[in-house]
Short mmCIF file of C-alpha atoms in Angstrom, two decimals:
data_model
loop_
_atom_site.label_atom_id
_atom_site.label_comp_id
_atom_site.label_asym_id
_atom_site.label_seq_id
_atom_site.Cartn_x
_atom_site.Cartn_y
_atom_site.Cartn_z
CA UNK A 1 -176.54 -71.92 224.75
CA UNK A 2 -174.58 -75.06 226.20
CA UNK A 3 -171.72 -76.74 224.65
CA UNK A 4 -174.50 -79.18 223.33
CA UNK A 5 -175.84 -76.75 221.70
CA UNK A 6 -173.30 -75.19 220.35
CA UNK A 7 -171.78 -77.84 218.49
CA UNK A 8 -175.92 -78.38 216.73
CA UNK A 9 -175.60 -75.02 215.64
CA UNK A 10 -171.91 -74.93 214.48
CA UNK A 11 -171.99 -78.43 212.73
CA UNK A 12 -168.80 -78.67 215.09
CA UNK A 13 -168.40 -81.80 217.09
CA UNK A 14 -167.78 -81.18 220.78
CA UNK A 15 -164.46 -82.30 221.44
CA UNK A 16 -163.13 -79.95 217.90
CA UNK A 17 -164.71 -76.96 220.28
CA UNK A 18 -163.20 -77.90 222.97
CA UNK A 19 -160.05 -78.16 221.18
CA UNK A 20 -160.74 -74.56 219.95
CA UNK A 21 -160.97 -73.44 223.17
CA UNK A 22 -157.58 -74.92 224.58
CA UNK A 23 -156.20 -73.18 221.96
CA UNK A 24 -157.42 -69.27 222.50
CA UNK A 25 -159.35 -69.66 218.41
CA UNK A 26 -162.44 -70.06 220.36
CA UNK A 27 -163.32 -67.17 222.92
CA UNK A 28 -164.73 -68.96 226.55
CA UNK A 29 -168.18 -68.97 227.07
CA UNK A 30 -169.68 -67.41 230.11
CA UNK A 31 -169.28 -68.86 233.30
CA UNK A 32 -172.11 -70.34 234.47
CA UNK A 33 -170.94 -73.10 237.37
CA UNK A 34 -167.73 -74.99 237.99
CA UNK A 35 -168.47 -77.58 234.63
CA UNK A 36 -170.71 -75.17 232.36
CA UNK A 37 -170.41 -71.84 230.26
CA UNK A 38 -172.93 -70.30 227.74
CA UNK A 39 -172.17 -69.61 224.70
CA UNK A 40 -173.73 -67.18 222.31
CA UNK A 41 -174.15 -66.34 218.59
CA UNK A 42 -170.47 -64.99 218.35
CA UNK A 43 -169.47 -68.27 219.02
CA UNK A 44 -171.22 -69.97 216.37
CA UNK A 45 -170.31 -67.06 213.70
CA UNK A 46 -166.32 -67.70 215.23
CA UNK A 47 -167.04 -71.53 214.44
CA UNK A 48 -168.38 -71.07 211.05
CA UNK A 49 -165.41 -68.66 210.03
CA UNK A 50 -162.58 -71.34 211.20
CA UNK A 51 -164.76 -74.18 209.27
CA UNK A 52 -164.60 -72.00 206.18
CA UNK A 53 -160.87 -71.21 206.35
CA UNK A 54 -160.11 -75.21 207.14
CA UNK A 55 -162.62 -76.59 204.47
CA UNK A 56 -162.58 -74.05 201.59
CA UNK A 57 -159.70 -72.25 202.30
CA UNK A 58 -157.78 -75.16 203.15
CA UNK A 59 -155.08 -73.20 205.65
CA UNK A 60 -153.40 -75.04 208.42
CA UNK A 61 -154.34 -74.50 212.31
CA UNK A 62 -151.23 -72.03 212.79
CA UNK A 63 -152.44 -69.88 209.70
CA UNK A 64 -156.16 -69.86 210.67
CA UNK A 65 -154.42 -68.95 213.98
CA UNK A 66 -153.01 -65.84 212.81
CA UNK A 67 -155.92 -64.88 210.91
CA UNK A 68 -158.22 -65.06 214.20
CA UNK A 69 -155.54 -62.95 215.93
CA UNK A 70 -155.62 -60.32 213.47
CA UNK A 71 -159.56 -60.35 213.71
CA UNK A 72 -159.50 -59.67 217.34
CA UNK A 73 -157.11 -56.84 217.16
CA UNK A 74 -159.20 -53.79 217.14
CA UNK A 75 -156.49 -51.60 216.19
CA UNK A 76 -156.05 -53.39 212.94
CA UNK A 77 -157.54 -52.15 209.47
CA UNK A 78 -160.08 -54.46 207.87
CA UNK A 79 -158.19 -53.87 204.76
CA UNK A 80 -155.39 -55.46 206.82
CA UNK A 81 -157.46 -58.07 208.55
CA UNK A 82 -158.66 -59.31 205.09
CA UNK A 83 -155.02 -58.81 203.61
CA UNK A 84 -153.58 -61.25 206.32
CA UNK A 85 -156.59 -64.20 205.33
CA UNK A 86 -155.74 -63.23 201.44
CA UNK A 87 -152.36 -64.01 202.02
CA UNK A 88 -153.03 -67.30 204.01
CA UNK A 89 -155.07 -68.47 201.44
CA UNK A 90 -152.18 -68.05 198.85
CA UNK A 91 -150.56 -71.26 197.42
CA UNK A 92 -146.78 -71.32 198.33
CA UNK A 93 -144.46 -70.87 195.35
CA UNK A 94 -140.72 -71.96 195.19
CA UNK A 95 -138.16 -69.62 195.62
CA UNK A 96 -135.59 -68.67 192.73
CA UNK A 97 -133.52 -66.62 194.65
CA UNK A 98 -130.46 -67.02 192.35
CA UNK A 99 -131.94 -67.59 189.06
CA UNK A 100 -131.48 -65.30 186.61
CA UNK A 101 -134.68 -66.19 184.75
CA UNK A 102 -137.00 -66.09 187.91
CA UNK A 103 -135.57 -62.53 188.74
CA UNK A 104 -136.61 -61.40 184.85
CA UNK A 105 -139.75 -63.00 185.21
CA UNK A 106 -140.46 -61.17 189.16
CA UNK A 107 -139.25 -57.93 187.30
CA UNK A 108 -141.85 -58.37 185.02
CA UNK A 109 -144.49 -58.86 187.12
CA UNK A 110 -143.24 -55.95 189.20
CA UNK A 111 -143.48 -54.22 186.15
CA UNK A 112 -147.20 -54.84 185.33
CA UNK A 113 -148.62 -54.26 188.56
CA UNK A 114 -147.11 -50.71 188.72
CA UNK A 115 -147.94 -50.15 185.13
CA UNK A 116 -151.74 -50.80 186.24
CA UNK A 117 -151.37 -48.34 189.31
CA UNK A 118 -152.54 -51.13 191.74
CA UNK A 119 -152.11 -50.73 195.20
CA UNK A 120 -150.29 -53.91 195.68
CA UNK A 121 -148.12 -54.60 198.95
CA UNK A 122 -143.79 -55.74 197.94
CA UNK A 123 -144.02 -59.11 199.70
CA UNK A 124 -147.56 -60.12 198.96
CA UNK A 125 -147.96 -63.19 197.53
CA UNK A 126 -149.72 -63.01 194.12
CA UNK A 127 -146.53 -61.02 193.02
CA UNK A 128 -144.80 -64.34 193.18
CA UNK A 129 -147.77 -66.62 191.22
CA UNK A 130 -147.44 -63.88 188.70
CA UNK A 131 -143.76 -64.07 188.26
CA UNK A 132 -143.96 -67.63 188.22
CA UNK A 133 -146.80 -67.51 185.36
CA UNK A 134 -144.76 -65.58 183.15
CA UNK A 135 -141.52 -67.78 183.70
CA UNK A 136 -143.42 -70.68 182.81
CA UNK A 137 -145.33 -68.36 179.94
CA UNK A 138 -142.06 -67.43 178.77
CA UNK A 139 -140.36 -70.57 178.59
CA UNK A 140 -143.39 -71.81 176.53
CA UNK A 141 -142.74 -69.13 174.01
CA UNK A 142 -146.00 -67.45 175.03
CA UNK A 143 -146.14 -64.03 175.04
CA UNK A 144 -145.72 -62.72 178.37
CA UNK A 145 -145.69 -58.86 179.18
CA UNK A 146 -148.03 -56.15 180.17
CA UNK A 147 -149.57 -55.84 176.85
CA UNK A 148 -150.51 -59.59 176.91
CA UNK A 149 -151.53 -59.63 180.41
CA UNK A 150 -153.22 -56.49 180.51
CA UNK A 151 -156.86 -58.22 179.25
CA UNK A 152 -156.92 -60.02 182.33
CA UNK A 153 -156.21 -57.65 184.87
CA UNK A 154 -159.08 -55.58 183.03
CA UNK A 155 -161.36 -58.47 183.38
CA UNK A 156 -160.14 -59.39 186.85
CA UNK A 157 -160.41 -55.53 188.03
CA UNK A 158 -163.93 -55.30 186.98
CA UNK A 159 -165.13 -58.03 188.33
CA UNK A 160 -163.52 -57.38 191.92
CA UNK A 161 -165.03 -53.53 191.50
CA UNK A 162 -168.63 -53.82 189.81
CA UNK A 163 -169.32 -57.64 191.57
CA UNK A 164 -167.16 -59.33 194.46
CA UNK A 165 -166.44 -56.37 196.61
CA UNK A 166 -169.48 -55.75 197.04
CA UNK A 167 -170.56 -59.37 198.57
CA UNK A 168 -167.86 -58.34 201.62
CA UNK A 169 -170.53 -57.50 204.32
CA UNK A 170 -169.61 -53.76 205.59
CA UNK A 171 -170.81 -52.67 209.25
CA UNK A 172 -171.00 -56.14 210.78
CA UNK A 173 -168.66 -58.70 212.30
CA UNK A 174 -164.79 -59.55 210.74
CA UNK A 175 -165.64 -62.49 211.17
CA UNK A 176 -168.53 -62.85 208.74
CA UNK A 177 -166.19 -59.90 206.35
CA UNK A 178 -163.08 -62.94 206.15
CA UNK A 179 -165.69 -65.24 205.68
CA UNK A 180 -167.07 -63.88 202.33
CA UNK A 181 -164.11 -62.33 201.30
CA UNK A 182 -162.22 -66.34 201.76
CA UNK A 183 -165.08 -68.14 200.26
CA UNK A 184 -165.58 -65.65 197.32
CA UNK A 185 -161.94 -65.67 196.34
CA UNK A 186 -161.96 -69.30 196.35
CA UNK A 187 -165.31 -70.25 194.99
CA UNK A 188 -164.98 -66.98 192.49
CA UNK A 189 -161.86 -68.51 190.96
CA UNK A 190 -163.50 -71.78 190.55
CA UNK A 191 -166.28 -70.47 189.00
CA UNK A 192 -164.71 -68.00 186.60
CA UNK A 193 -162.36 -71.14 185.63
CA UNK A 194 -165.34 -72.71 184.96
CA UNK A 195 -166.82 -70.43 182.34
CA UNK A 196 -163.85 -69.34 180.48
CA UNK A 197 -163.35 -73.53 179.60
CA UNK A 198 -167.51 -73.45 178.56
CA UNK A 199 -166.72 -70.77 176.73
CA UNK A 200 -163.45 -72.00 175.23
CA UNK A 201 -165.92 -75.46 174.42
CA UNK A 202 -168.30 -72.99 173.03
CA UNK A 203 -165.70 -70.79 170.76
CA UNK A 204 -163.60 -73.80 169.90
CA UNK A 205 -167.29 -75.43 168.45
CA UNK A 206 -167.89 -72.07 166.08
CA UNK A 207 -164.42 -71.72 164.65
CA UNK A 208 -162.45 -75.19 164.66
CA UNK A 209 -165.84 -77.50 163.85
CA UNK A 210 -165.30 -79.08 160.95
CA UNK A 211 -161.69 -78.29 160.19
#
């Protein structure tokens, strides 16, 4: 397919391809004359997977950069491919380097991912959102530790196991795998957000009504 053609297919306007292109995200098409290449159906599945990480995803050019590179290397894991879009799609979280309380509350959460066995990398970033949960938890006065976190990670477990693993498309393209695995982790939270405050509306209705 032409550029034209392309860009119908993608949703993509033609000069965002072109900018693609000039910067190596967007393999070139195939040669055709001196002004015109052909595209195929990798392009448009390459196209869709860069909207996804901009628009749902939200990451930055240089992060969706690094996720396209590990795609392409064919020496790479999947389980690495889809660690390095996990971890792009991370929100940042401050550093506490010299804070006593921060380094408690990192233990902690340390602490609660070995206790549940889970194969978690040192520097990945949901250690930090955890530590900084319990900090806040803690200061709060909520409880805090393994015993009080452990319902959710059950609940969270099960649901990646017995449901969202299993809408990552095995077999096919990275692309589409980064794609589904991106969109469900986003859209997944969202949803599951969702139903625990109908269901809080729903509890809170039985017990507190009246009182």
């Amino acid at each position: 397919m032409r550029i034209s053609e392309l860009s119908a297919a993608s949703g993509v306007p033609i000069p965002t391809i072109k900018y693609y292109l000039r910067e190596g995200m967007l393999p070139a098409g195939e040669q055709v004359s001196a002004t015109r290449a052909r595209y195929g159906e990798e392009h448009v599945r390459r196209l869709r997977l860069i909207r996804a990480l901009l628009e749902v995803g939200r990451m930055p050019i240089a992060s969706i950069g690094k996720v396209l590179t590990a795609i392409d290397d064919t020496s790479l894991s999947l389980h690495h491919v889809l660690g390095v879009a996990q971890y792009a799609i991370a929100p940042a979280v401050e550093p506490h380097a010299s804070d006593e309380e921060w380094a408690r509350a990192r233990a902690e959460a340390d602490a609660v991912i070995d206790a549940l066995g889970w194969e978690v990398e040192p520097g990945a970033p949901a250690r930090a959102e955890l530590a900084q949960a319990v900090l806040t938890l803690g200061r709060l006065g909520m409880p805090a530790d393994g015993e009080a976190l452990r319902p959710y990670a059950d609940a969270a477990m099960r649901l990646v196991t017995e449901h969202e693993i299993g809408t990552i498309p095995l077999g096919g393209s990275r692309e589409a795998a980064v794609e589904a695995m991106v969109l469900g982790t986003v859209l997944h939270s969202r949803v599951l957000d969702i139903m625990r405050r109908l269901a809080h509306e729903s509890v809170s209705a039985r017990v507190f009504d009246g009182l």
